[in-house]
Structure formats: C-alpha cells, structure tokens
Coordinates of C-alpha atoms and ligand atoms in Angstrom, one line a residue:
X1 CA 40.4 -2.4 -17.1
X2 CA 42.5 -3.1 -14.0
X3 CA 40.5 -6.1 -12.8
X4 CA 39.1 -8.9 -14.8
X5 CA 35.5 -9.8 -14.2
X6 CA 34.6 -13.5 -13.9
X7 CA 31.6 -15.3 -12.5
X8 CA 32.4 -18.1 -10.2
X9 CA 30.2 -21.1 -9.4
X10 CA 30.2 -21.3 -5.6
X11 CA 27.4 -23.9 -5.3
X12 CA 28.3 -26.2 -2.4
X13 CA 31.9 -24.9 -2.2
X14 CA 33.5 -23.6 0.9
X15 CA 33.6 -19.9 1.5
X16 CA 35.0 -18.6 4.8
X17 CA 34.4 -15.3 6.4
X18 CA 36.7 -14.2 9.2
X19 CA 34.7 -11.7 11.2
X20 CA 31.5 -11.4 13.1
X21 CA 30.3 -7.9 12.7
X22 CA 28.2 -5.8 10.3
X23 CA 30.5 -6.1 7.4
X24 CA 30.7 -9.9 7.8
X25 CA 26.9 -10.0 7.8
X26 CA 26.6 -8.0 4.5
X27 CA 29.1 -10.3 2.8
X28 CA 27.4 -13.4 4.2
X29 CA 24.2 -12.5 2.5
X30 CA 25.9 -12.4 -0.9
X31 CA 27.6 -15.8 -0.5
X32 CA 24.5 -17.5 0.9
X33 CA 22.5 -16.2 -2.1
X34 CA 25.2 -17.8 -4.4
X35 CA 24.6 -21.2 -2.7
X36 CA 28.0 -21.5 -1.0
X37 CA 28.8 -23.5 2.1
X38 CA 29.7 -20.7 4.4
X39 CA 31.9 -20.7 7.5
X40 CA 31.7 -17.6 9.7
X41 CA 34.4 -17.6 12.3
X42 CA 35.3 -14.9 14.9
X43 CA 35.9 -14.7 18.7
X44 CA 32.6 -12.7 18.9
X45 CA 29.7 -13.1 16.5
X46 CA 27.0 -10.4 16.6
X47 CA 23.6 -11.6 17.8
X48 CA 22.0 -10.0 14.7
X49 CA 24.3 -11.9 12.3
X50 CA 23.7 -15.2 14.1
X51 CA 19.9 -14.7 14.1
X52 CA 19.8 -13.8 10.4
X53 CA 21.4 -17.0 9.3
X54 CA 20.1 -19.3 12.0
X55 CA 17.7 -21.0 9.7
X56 CA 20.5 -21.9 7.3
X57 CA 22.8 -23.0 10.3
X58 CA 24.3 -26.4 10.2
X59 CA 23.4 -27.3 6.6
X60 CA 24.7 -24.2 4.8
X61 CA 26.1 -21.8 7.3
X62 CA 28.5 -22.9 9.9
X63 CA 29.2 -20.5 12.8
X64 CA 32.3 -20.9 14.9
X65 CA 32.9 -18.7 17.9
X66 CA 36.7 -18.8 18.0
X67 CA 39.8 -17.0 17.0
X68 CA 40.6 -18.2 13.4
X69 CA 43.5 -20.5 12.9
X70 CA 45.4 -21.4 9.8
X71 CA 43.6 -24.7 9.5
X72 CA 40.2 -23.1 9.3
X73 CA 41.0 -21.8 5.8
X74 CA 41.8 -25.2 4.4
X75 CA 39.5 -26.1 1.4
X76 CA 38.1 -22.6 1.0
X77 CA 37.7 -21.3 -2.5
X78 CA 37.1 -17.8 -1.2
X79 CA 38.1 -16.1 2.0
X80 CA 36.7 -12.8 3.2
X81 CA 38.6 -11.1 6.0
X82 CA 36.3 -8.7 7.9
X83 CA 38.4 -8.1 10.9
X84 CA 39.0 -4.5 12.0
X85 CA 42.5 -5.2 13.2
X86 CA 44.8 -4.6 10.2
X87 CA 47.7 -6.6 11.4
X88 CA 45.5 -9.5 12.2
X89 CA 43.7 -9.2 8.9
X90 CA 47.1 -9.4 7.1
X91 CA 47.9 -12.7 8.9
X92 CA 44.5 -14.2 8.1
X93 CA 45.0 -13.2 4.4
X94 CA 48.3 -15.0 4.3
X95 CA 46.9 -18.2 5.8
X96 CA 44.0 -18.1 3.4
X97 CA 46.2 -17.6 0.4
X98 CA 48.5 -20.4 1.5
X99 CA 45.3 -22.6 1.6
X100 CA 44.7 -21.7 -2.0
X101 CA 41.7 -19.4 -1.5
X102 CA 41.1 -16.1 -3.4
X103 CA 41.2 -13.4 -0.7
X104 CA 39.1 -10.3 -0.1
X105 CA 40.1 -8.1 2.8
X106 CA 37.4 -5.6 3.6
X107 CA 38.6 -2.0 3.1
X108 CA 42.2 -3.0 2.2
X109 CA 42.4 -3.2 -1.6
X110 CA 46.2 -3.7 -1.4
X111 CA 45.6 -7.1 0.4
X112 CA 42.8 -8.2 -2.0
X113 CA 43.0 -10.8 -4.8
X114 CA 39.5 -9.7 -5.8
X115 CA 37.0 -7.0 -4.9
X116 CA 33.3 -7.5 -4.5
X117 CA 31.3 -5.7 -7.2
X118 CA 27.9 -4.0 -6.9
X119 CA 25.6 -6.8 -8.0
X120 CA 22.3 -6.8 -9.8
X121 CA 20.7 -10.2 -9.3
X122 CA 18.0 -11.3 -11.8
X123 CA 18.3 -15.0 -11.4
X124 CA 20.0 -16.3 -14.5
X125 CA 21.1 -12.7 -15.3
X126 CA 23.8 -11.2 -13.1
X127 CA 25.2 -7.8 -13.6
X128 CA 28.3 -6.8 -11.7
X129 CA 29.8 -3.3 -11.5
X130 CA 33.4 -2.6 -10.3
X131 CA 35.2 0.6 -9.5
X132 CA 38.4 -1.5 -8.7
X133 CA 37.6 -0.9 -5.0
X134 CA 38.3 2.8 -5.5
X135 CA 34.7 4.2 -5.1
X136 CA 32.2 1.6 -3.9
X137 CA 29.5 4.2 -3.3
X138 CA 29.8 5.3 -7.0
X139 CA 29.4 1.7 -8.0
X140 CA 26.3 1.4 -5.8
X141 CA 24.7 4.5 -7.4
X142 CA 25.4 3.1 -10.9
X143 CA 23.9 -0.1 -9.7
X144 CA 20.7 1.7 -8.7
X145 CA 20.4 3.1 -12.2
X146 CA 21.0 -0.1 -14.0
X147 CA 18.7 -1.9 -11.5
X148 CA 15.9 0.5 -12.7
X149 CA 16.5 -0.4 -16.3
X150 CA 16.7 -4.1 -15.9
X151 CA 13.2 -5.6 -15.9
X152 CA 12.4 -7.6 -12.8
X153 CA 11.7 -10.7 -14.9
X154 CA 15.0 -10.5 -16.9
X155 CA 16.3 -13.7 -15.3
X156 CA 13.1 -15.6 -16.2
X157 CA 13.4 -14.3 -19.7
X158 CA 16.9 -15.7 -20.0
X159 CA 15.7 -19.1 -18.7
X160 CA 12.8 -18.9 -21.2
X161 CA 15.2 -18.2 -24.1
X162 CA 17.5 -21.0 -22.8
X163 CA 14.6 -23.5 -23.1
X164 CA 14.5 -22.7 -26.9
X165 CA 18.2 -22.9 -27.5
X166 CA 18.3 -26.3 -29.0
X167 CA 15.2 -25.7 -31.1
X168 CA 16.7 -22.6 -32.5
X169 CA 20.0 -24.3 -33.2
X170 CA 18.2 -27.1 -35.1
X171 CA 16.1 -24.8 -37.3
X172 CA 18.0 -21.6 -37.8
X173 CA 21.3 -21.4 -39.6
X174 CA 24.3 -20.2 -37.6
X175 CA 24.7 -17.0 -39.6
X176 CA 21.0 -16.1 -38.9
X177 CA 20.9 -17.0 -35.2
X178 CA 22.3 -13.8 -33.8
X179 CA 19.8 -11.6 -35.6
X180 CA 17.0 -14.0 -34.7
X181 CA 17.8 -13.7 -31.0
X182 CA 18.1 -9.9 -31.3
X183 CA 14.6 -9.8 -32.7
X184 CA 13.3 -12.0 -30.0
X185 CA 14.8 -9.9 -27.2
X186 CA 13.8 -6.5 -28.7
X187 CA 10.5 -7.5 -30.2
X188 CA 7.0 -8.6 -29.1
X189 CA 8.0 -12.0 -27.8
X190 CA 10.2 -10.7 -25.0
X191 CA 7.8 -7.9 -24.3
X192 CA 4.9 -10.4 -24.0
X193 CA 7.0 -12.5 -21.6
X194 CA 8.1 -9.6 -19.4
X195 CA 4.4 -8.5 -19.2
X196 CA 3.6 -11.8 -17.7
X197 CA 2.0 -13.5 -20.7
X198 CA 4.3 -16.6 -20.7
X199 CA 1.9 -18.7 -22.7
X200 CA 1.5 -16.1 -25.4
X201 CA 5.3 -15.6 -25.6
X202 CA 5.8 -19.4 -25.9
X203 CA 3.3 -19.7 -28.7
X204 CA 4.9 -16.7 -30.5
X205 CA 8.3 -18.2 -30.1
X206 CA 7.3 -21.6 -31.5
X207 CA 5.7 -19.8 -34.4
X208 CA 8.8 -17.7 -35.0
X209 CA 11.1 -20.7 -34.9
X210 CA 9.0 -22.5 -37.4
X211 CA 8.4 -19.7 -39.8
X212 CA 10.5 -19.4 -43.0
X213 CA 13.3 -16.9 -42.6
X214 CA 12.0 -14.2 -45.0
X215 CA 8.9 -13.8 -42.9
X216 CA 10.6 -13.9 -39.6
X217 CA 11.0 -10.3 -38.5
X218 CA 8.2 -9.0 -36.3
X219 CA 8.0 -5.4 -35.5
X220 CA 6.2 -4.0 -32.5
X221 CA 4.6 -0.7 -31.6
X222 CA 4.7 0.6 -28.0
X223 CA 2.2 3.5 -27.3
X224 CA 4.0 5.2 -24.5
X225 CA 3.0 8.0 -22.2
X226 CA 5.7 10.7 -21.7
X227 CA 4.0 12.5 -18.8
X228 CA 3.4 16.2 -18.5
X229 CA 7.0 17.3 -19.3
X230 CA 9.4 16.8 -16.4
X231 CA 11.6 13.9 -17.7
X232 CA 11.8 12.5 -14.1
X233 CA 8.0 11.8 -14.4
X234 CA 8.7 9.2 -17.1
X235 CA 8.1 5.6 -15.9
X236 CA 11.1 3.2 -15.8
X237 CA 9.4 1.2 -18.5
X238 CA 9.0 4.3 -20.8
X239 CA 12.8 5.0 -20.4
X240 CA 13.7 1.4 -21.2
X241 CA 11.4 1.3 -24.3
X242 CA 12.8 4.6 -25.5
X243 CA 16.3 3.2 -25.3
X244 CA 15.3 0.2 -27.2
X245 CA 13.3 1.9 -30.0
X246 CA 14.4 2.1 -33.7
X247 CA 11.9 4.8 -34.4
X248 CA 10.0 7.3 -32.3
X249 CA 6.9 9.1 -33.5
X250 CA 6.3 11.9 -31.1
X251 CA 3.8 14.7 -30.4
X252 CA 4.3 18.4 -29.9
X253 CA 4.0 18.2 -26.2
X254 CA 7.0 15.8 -25.8
X255 CA 10.0 17.8 -24.6
X256 CA 13.5 17.5 -26.0
X257 CA 14.9 16.3 -22.6
X258 CA 12.6 13.3 -22.9
X259 CA 13.6 12.5 -26.5
X260 CA 17.2 12.6 -25.2
X261 CA 16.5 9.2 -23.6
X262 CA 16.4 7.6 -27.0
X263 CA 19.4 5.9 -28.6
X264 CA 21.4 8.4 -30.6
X265 CA 20.8 6.6 -33.8
X266 CA 17.0 6.1 -33.4
X267 CA 14.9 7.9 -36.0
X268 CA 12.7 10.7 -34.4
X269 CA 9.6 11.6 -36.4
X270 CA 7.6 14.6 -35.4
X271 CA 3.9 14.0 -36.0
X272 CA 2.7 16.7 -33.6
X273 CA -0.6 18.5 -33.9
X274 CA -1.2 22.0 -32.7
X275 CA -4.9 22.7 -32.4
X276 CA -6.5 23.6 -35.8
X277 CA -3.1 22.8 -37.4
X278 CA -3.1 19.1 -37.9
X279 CA 0.5 18.6 -38.9
X280 CA 0.0 14.9 -39.8
X281 CA -3.5 13.5 -40.1
X282 CA -4.4 10.8 -37.6
X283 CA -5.0 8.2 -40.3
X284 CA -1.6 8.9 -41.7
X285 CA 0.0 8.4 -38.3
X286 CA -1.7 5.1 -37.9
X287 CA -0.7 4.0 -41.4
X288 CA 2.9 4.9 -40.6
X289 CA 3.0 3.0 -37.4
X290 CA 1.7 -0.1 -39.2
X291 CA 4.1 0.1 -42.0
X292 CA 7.1 0.7 -39.8
X293 CA 6.2 -2.3 -37.6
X294 CA 5.8 -4.4 -40.7
X295 CA 9.3 -3.5 -41.7
X296 CA 10.3 -5.2 -38.5
X297 CA 11.0 -2.0 -36.6
X298 CA 10.7 -1.5 -32.9
X299 CA 8.5 1.5 -32.8
X300 CA 7.6 3.9 -29.9
X301 CA 4.6 6.1 -30.3
X302 CA 5.4 8.7 -27.7
X303 CA 2.5 10.9 -26.4
X304 CA 2.3 13.7 -23.9
X305 CA 0.7 12.7 -20.5
X306 CA -1.1 9.4 -20.7
X307 CA -1.9 7.9 -24.1
X308 CA -5.4 6.9 -23.0
X309 CA -6.5 10.3 -21.6
X310 CA -7.5 12.6 -24.4
X311 CA -4.6 11.2 -26.4
X312 CA -6.2 9.2 -29.2
X313 CA -4.2 6.3 -28.0
X314 CA -7.3 4.2 -28.2
X315 CA -7.8 4.9 -31.8
X316 CA -4.2 4.0 -32.6
X317 CA -4.4 0.8 -30.6
X318 CA -7.5 -0.2 -32.5
X319 CA -5.9 0.4 -35.9
X320 CA -2.8 -1.6 -34.9
X321 CA -4.9 -4.5 -33.7
X322 CA -6.9 -4.5 -36.8
X323 CA -3.7 -4.6 -38.9
X324 CA -2.5 -7.5 -36.8
X325 CA 0.5 -5.6 -35.5
X326 CA 1.7 -6.4 -31.9
X327 CA 1.0 -3.3 -29.8
X328 CA 1.4 -2.5 -26.1
X329 CA 0.5 0.5 -24.0
X330 CA 2.6 2.1 -21.3
X331 CA 0.8 4.6 -19.2
X332 CA 2.1 8.0 -18.3
X333 CA 1.4 10.7 -15.7
X334 CA -1.5 12.6 -17.1
X335 CA -1.6 16.4 -17.1
X336 CA -4.3 16.5 -14.3
X337 CA -2.3 14.6 -11.8
X338 CA 1.0 16.0 -12.9
X339 CA -0.3 19.6 -12.5
X340 CA -2.0 18.9 -9.3
X341 CA 1.2 17.5 -7.8
X342 CA 3.3 20.5 -8.8
X343 CA 0.7 22.9 -7.6
X344 CA 0.5 21.2 -4.2
X345 CA -3.3 20.7 -4.7
X346 CA -5.0 17.4 -4.1
X347 CA -7.7 16.5 -6.7
X348 CA -9.8 14.8 -4.2
X349 CA -9.7 15.7 -0.5
X350 CA -11.9 14.4 2.3
X351 CA -12.8 17.9 3.4
X352 CA -13.5 19.4 0.0
X353 CA -14.2 17.0 -2.9
X354 CA -15.2 13.4 -3.1
X355 CA -14.6 12.9 -6.8
X356 CA -12.8 14.3 -9.8
X357 CA -13.9 14.4 -13.5
X358 CA -11.6 15.0 -16.4
X359 CA -13.3 16.7 -19.4
X360 CA -12.1 18.2 -22.6
X361 CA -12.9 21.8 -23.5
X362 CA -12.1 21.1 -27.1
X363 CA -14.7 20.3 -29.6
X364 CA -14.4 19.5 -33.3
X365 CA -13.8 22.6 -35.4
X366 CA -14.9 25.9 -33.9
X367 CA -17.9 24.3 -32.2
X368 CA -18.4 24.8 -28.4
X369 CA -17.7 21.9 -26.1
X370 CA -20.7 19.7 -26.0
X371 CA -20.9 18.5 -22.4
X372 CA -23.7 17.9 -19.9
X373 CA -23.1 21.1 -18.0
X374 CA -25.9 20.7 -15.5
X375 CA -24.7 17.2 -14.5
X376 CA -21.2 18.5 -14.1
X377 CA -22.3 21.5 -12.1
X378 CA -24.6 19.6 -9.9
X379 CA -21.9 17.2 -8.7
X380 CA -20.0 20.0 -7.1
X381 CA -16.8 18.0 -7.2
X382 CA -13.4 18.7 -8.9
X383 CA -13.4 19.3 -12.6
X384 CA -10.2 19.2 -14.6
X385 CA -10.6 20.7 -18.0
X386 CA -8.0 19.8 -20.6
X387 CA -7.7 21.8 -23.8
X388 CA -10.0 24.5 -22.4
X389 CA -7.9 27.6 -22.6
X390 CA -9.4 29.2 -25.7
X391 CA -13.0 28.4 -24.4
X392 CA -12.4 29.3 -20.8
X393 CA -15.0 32.0 -20.5
X394 CA -17.6 29.9 -22.4
X395 CA -17.0 27.0 -20.0
X396 CA -17.2 29.2 -16.9
X397 CA -20.5 30.7 -18.3
X398 CA -22.0 27.2 -18.9
X399 CA -21.1 26.1 -15.3
X400 CA -22.5 29.3 -13.8
X401 CA -25.7 29.0 -15.8
X402 CA -26.0 25.4 -14.6
X403 CA -25.8 26.6 -11.0
X404 CA -22.2 26.3 -9.9
X405 CA -21.4 29.2 -7.5
X406 CA -19.6 32.2 -8.9
X407 CA -17.1 32.1 -6.0
X408 CA -16.1 28.5 -6.7
X409 CA -12.3 28.4 -6.6
X410 CA -10.4 27.8 -9.9
X411 CA -6.8 27.3 -10.7
X412 CA -5.1 27.4 -14.1
X413 CA -1.8 25.5 -14.4
X414 CA 0.2 26.2 -17.6
X415 CA 3.2 24.0 -18.5
X416 CA 2.8 22.0 -15.4
X417 CA 5.9 20.2 -14.1
X418 CA 8.1 22.1 -16.6
X419 CA 10.6 24.9 -15.8
X420 CA 8.3 27.5 -17.3
X421 CA 5.3 26.3 -15.2
X422 CA 2.8 29.0 -14.2
X423 CA -0.2 28.8 -11.8
X424 CA -3.0 31.3 -11.5
X425 CA -5.8 31.2 -8.9
X426 CA -9.1 32.9 -8.7
X427 CA -12.9 32.4 -8.8
X428 CA -15.0 30.7 -11.4
X429 CA -16.8 33.9 -12.4
X430 CA -13.4 35.4 -13.4
X431 CA -12.0 32.3 -15.3
X432 CA -12.1 33.9 -18.7
X433 CA -10.6 37.2 -17.4
X434 CA -7.8 35.2 -15.6
X435 CA -6.8 33.4 -18.8
X436 CA -6.7 36.7 -20.8
X437 CA -5.3 38.8 -18.1
X438 CA -2.4 36.4 -17.3
X439 CA -1.8 35.7 -21.0
X440 CA -2.3 32.0 -20.6
X441 CA -1.5 30.3 -23.9
X442 CA -1.3 26.6 -22.9
X443 CA -0.8 23.8 -22.6
X444 CA -2.8 24.4 -19.5
X445 CA -5.4 22.6 -17.4
X446 CA -8.3 24.5 -15.7
X447 CA -9.2 23.1 -12.3
X448 CA -12.6 24.0 -11.0
X449 CA -13.7 23.2 -7.4
X450 CA -13.0 23.8 -3.8
X451 CA -9.6 22.0 -4.0
X452 CA -8.3 24.8 -6.4
X453 CA -8.1 27.0 -3.3
X454 CA -5.4 24.6 -2.0
X455 CA -2.9 25.4 -4.8
X456 CA 0.3 26.7 -3.1
X457 CA 0.1 30.5 -3.0
X458 CA 3.9 30.9 -3.0
X459 CA 3.9 29.3 -6.5
X460 CA 1.0 31.3 -7.8
X461 CA 1.4 34.3 -10.1
X462 CA 0.1 37.7 -9.2
X463 CA -1.4 40.2 -11.7
X464 CA 1.7 42.3 -11.3
X465 CA 4.0 39.5 -12.3
X466 CA 2.0 39.0 -15.5
X467 CA 2.3 42.7 -16.3
X468 CA 6.1 42.4 -16.0
X469 CA 6.0 39.3 -18.1
X470 CA 4.2 41.0 -20.9
X471 CA 6.3 44.2 -20.8
Ligands
SAH1 N1 -2.8 12.8 -23.1 C1 -2.5 14.0 -22.5 C2 -3.5 15.1 -22.8 C3 -3.4 15.5 -24.3 S1 -4.6 16.7 -24.7 C4 -2.4 13.8 -21.0 O1 -2.8 12.7 -20.5 O2 -2.0 14.7 -20.3 C5 -3.6 18.2 -24.5 C6 -3.9 18.9 -23.3 O3 -3.4 18.4 -22.1 C7 -3.5 20.4 -23.3 O4 -4.3 21.2 -24.0 C8 -3.5 20.7 -21.8 O5 -4.9 20.9 -21.4 C9 -3.1 19.4 -21.2 N2 -1.7 19.4 -20.9 C10 -0.7 18.5 -21.4 N3 0.5 18.8 -20.8 C11 0.3 19.8 -20.0 C12 1.1 20.5 -19.0 N4 2.4 20.2 -18.9 N5 0.6 21.4 -18.2 C13 -0.7 21.7 -18.3 N6 -1.6 21.1 -19.2 C14 -1.1 20.1 -20.0

C-alpha cells in the first residue's frame, strides 16, 4: 500500500478548484456530491461548467473568473489544481499547501498530496479504488465490476442496519454481535430489504433481535436461474448470490464456468437429472434445501435457464414456503430466448409471427407428449419445444396431422450460447430426419414457425459438416 485511504467529511468545508475546463468540471461534480463549499477559479470558465453548476451557484458553488492568487486558497481543506500549464500548476500547489490544504494536481502525481480514487457511491456506503495514480483507467474498469456487484440499495441497507444498532447493542452480547450482523447481511433480512420489502425486513429484524440466541440463525434459499450456458448471460444478481452462498445445489445443465463464480469454499452439490435417470429424486432435493436452510445456511438452488420455465422451480418454492423457509427466486435467460439470440432469429416478428408458445416435448415415462396439437397448429405462430429431441418426429407428425404446412420452417439449436452450439435448419416434414441425420443429442430446442427461416445461415450446419463430425 503506497497511499493510505481515508474518508474525509467535506460537508460545508471549503474546497477550491483552480481551473475552468473539462477536468475541473469532472472534479467539481465529485465535491458537490460530497456537500463541500466549492470555489472554482480560473481566468476562463467554460460555459458548460458554469451552466452545470449554476443552480448551486452562490450558496454552494462560487465561480470566480480571475487568475488565482495566493489569498484565494486560504481556508481550503482541499485544493485541486486543474491548470494545463505545469509551471503555473506548481505555483498554485505551493500556495495551496502553504494555506494548509491537501493538494491534488491533475495528471501530476509527483505534486499530489492525495489522488482521487474511482468512487462507487451508494449513499452511506462508499467504495473507493486507487491505483496510486498509476493507472486510473484500470481503476475505472475495476469500479465498473464492483459497481455491478454492489446492489443499488446498499446505502439504504446500511442506514437500515444503523437504525438497529442501539437495539442490537442492548440485546445481544458483544461476543455474539459480529455473527448476528453477518447473518443479517447474508440472510433473508437483507435480501428482503434489497428487494424493496422494507416493512417485512423491519419486522424480521425486530423478531431476530428479540429471539433467544439459540434460535437466531435463519437460513435462506435462493432459487436462481443460470441461463442457457454462457456465463455472461447470468444476471448480476445471480453472480452476487453465487458469491454469497454457503451451499449450491445445481443441475446437470449448469456449466463449470458458472459454478466458478461461487466462493472457493462453498459446497457444491450435484443433484442433476438426466432424462429417465433421476439422479436425486425431486422430494429429496426439496428436503435437502429445507434442512440446509434450517441449519442456517445460505443456499443457492441453481437451475439451467429460468427456474420457472420447465424447471420445477415452482414445486421447490411451494415446498420451501410450506416448510416456512425464506425463499426467493432470481430469473434467468431461458433456453428459448437464449437460443433465439445466438441464432439471430427473433421469436416474434411483425412480418412473420405475432406470438410464441413454449411447450415441453417430454411426458412422464415413455408416454407421448400430451398437447392440444390442433390448437397449437391452428395458431400458426412460433412454437419453441423444450425437451423434444427424442420425440421430434412424433411431434412433427402431430403438427402435420393437425394441419400445419409440411414446408413450415424449423430450426434446431443444440447447446445454445455455449462454445459447442450447433444450429440446423429445415422444414417441418423433415424434423425427425434432421435430428437423426445431424446427430442431435441435446440439450436442444426445436423452433417451429416462419421465424425459423431467419436463423443466421452462416451459423447453420450443413449435412456435410455433420458427416465430418461423425467420422
Ligand atoms: N429451465 C430451463 C429448461 C429446463 S428443461 C430453461 O428455462 O431453459 C431442459 C431443456 O431445456 C432441454 O431439454 C432443452 O430443450 C432446453 N435447453 C436448456 N439449455 C439449453 C441450451 N443451452 N441449448 C438448447 N436447449 C437448451
């Protein structure tokens, strides 16, 4: 550490900026946000700068069109020198320092008492990143990443916690306080608050403060959508929850790259199900989620795609609610939209299809999918069939019998959004043959309807390529 970070209270204290250009403007924004009394002084002040702070002018921001003099720096806690002339800047820096101010000279680290960090401002929570002035752009990139992980209402959460500080001090012994707060911030109370349920969070907090110590730990289960495979399709919230989890129960379709977002010491439990090979029965998964939460664990139940689209997320949520366990759902990009995006094919399109229906091609046991084929065929819009690979020819036959045209375009997208993605295009009458001929194993979605013709040809596989693949 070359520089020591400290947070300075600038409310109603004098800060001076010597300079009237773009750099001065950027710095002025920061100091105004911190509540300082700001003097901006320069022989020429840009019209843009003047306009931006005009509403604060006179009370908070004082603009002086003049060449700075030594006296102008008197009483300043901080002086920022944003003057392009290096020799001049050095003179101002000296005057400012003599007046007792901490000095920052833009782009001249050697003349600085302090550097300005990249700042993440969440009200009561401020995060500052420094590269000692050596690589500000790197600092900004890092800031963008942290910014993404810090929930928007983090500052409000800190204020909420602050309002309980005295109550916690009065009821919880000093040696227990740290773990109490850890549970609050990682558990259901903070989550409730961040979701916007302030009343629920307050009630839960009062309840937690008043409960005997032995019963105090509350676990939580987050049912989280992992998207179709590309880790970049995770939501920011999914990433944050993964990094917070003690235990992750995941499916077969969740890739390793996604699990890599978890803390290194988090337990990962595979409860995947391949079709007809139910690794862990559903009831057992539910029972496990409940018992882990009751142990006080922060549990993530991670599912491919979206948990509420053919994901049995609804059943798990019901079971958790019945057991009185706090449970929350975070959506994910479902296979249909993920695959459509990577195939360059809209699911609805003003010229081709006014609606889209997601159906499952999978039925219990070996039975055939029990769907209202004539209704589906009559609508003539886009159909996305999940889990339909092994029944592709049966499905096509049913749609044709129900009156859908043999030449209706179809697209098959396997491993959508993953590096091994494959896309095959053709006509409805050939759907079964396309699946067999191209050795489609899944996971894949079958898209039936005019929009399927829009799938990007340059991404589609030809029969010849499949032959090479199988050789
Ligand atoms: N909840 C998931 C669906 C689970 S059912 C979601 O919202 O996406 C499993 C089926 O999803 C697979 O049989 C396949 O039809 C589809 N699927 C999941 N991931 C896929 C992917 N990357 N590419 C194509 N299809 C996928």
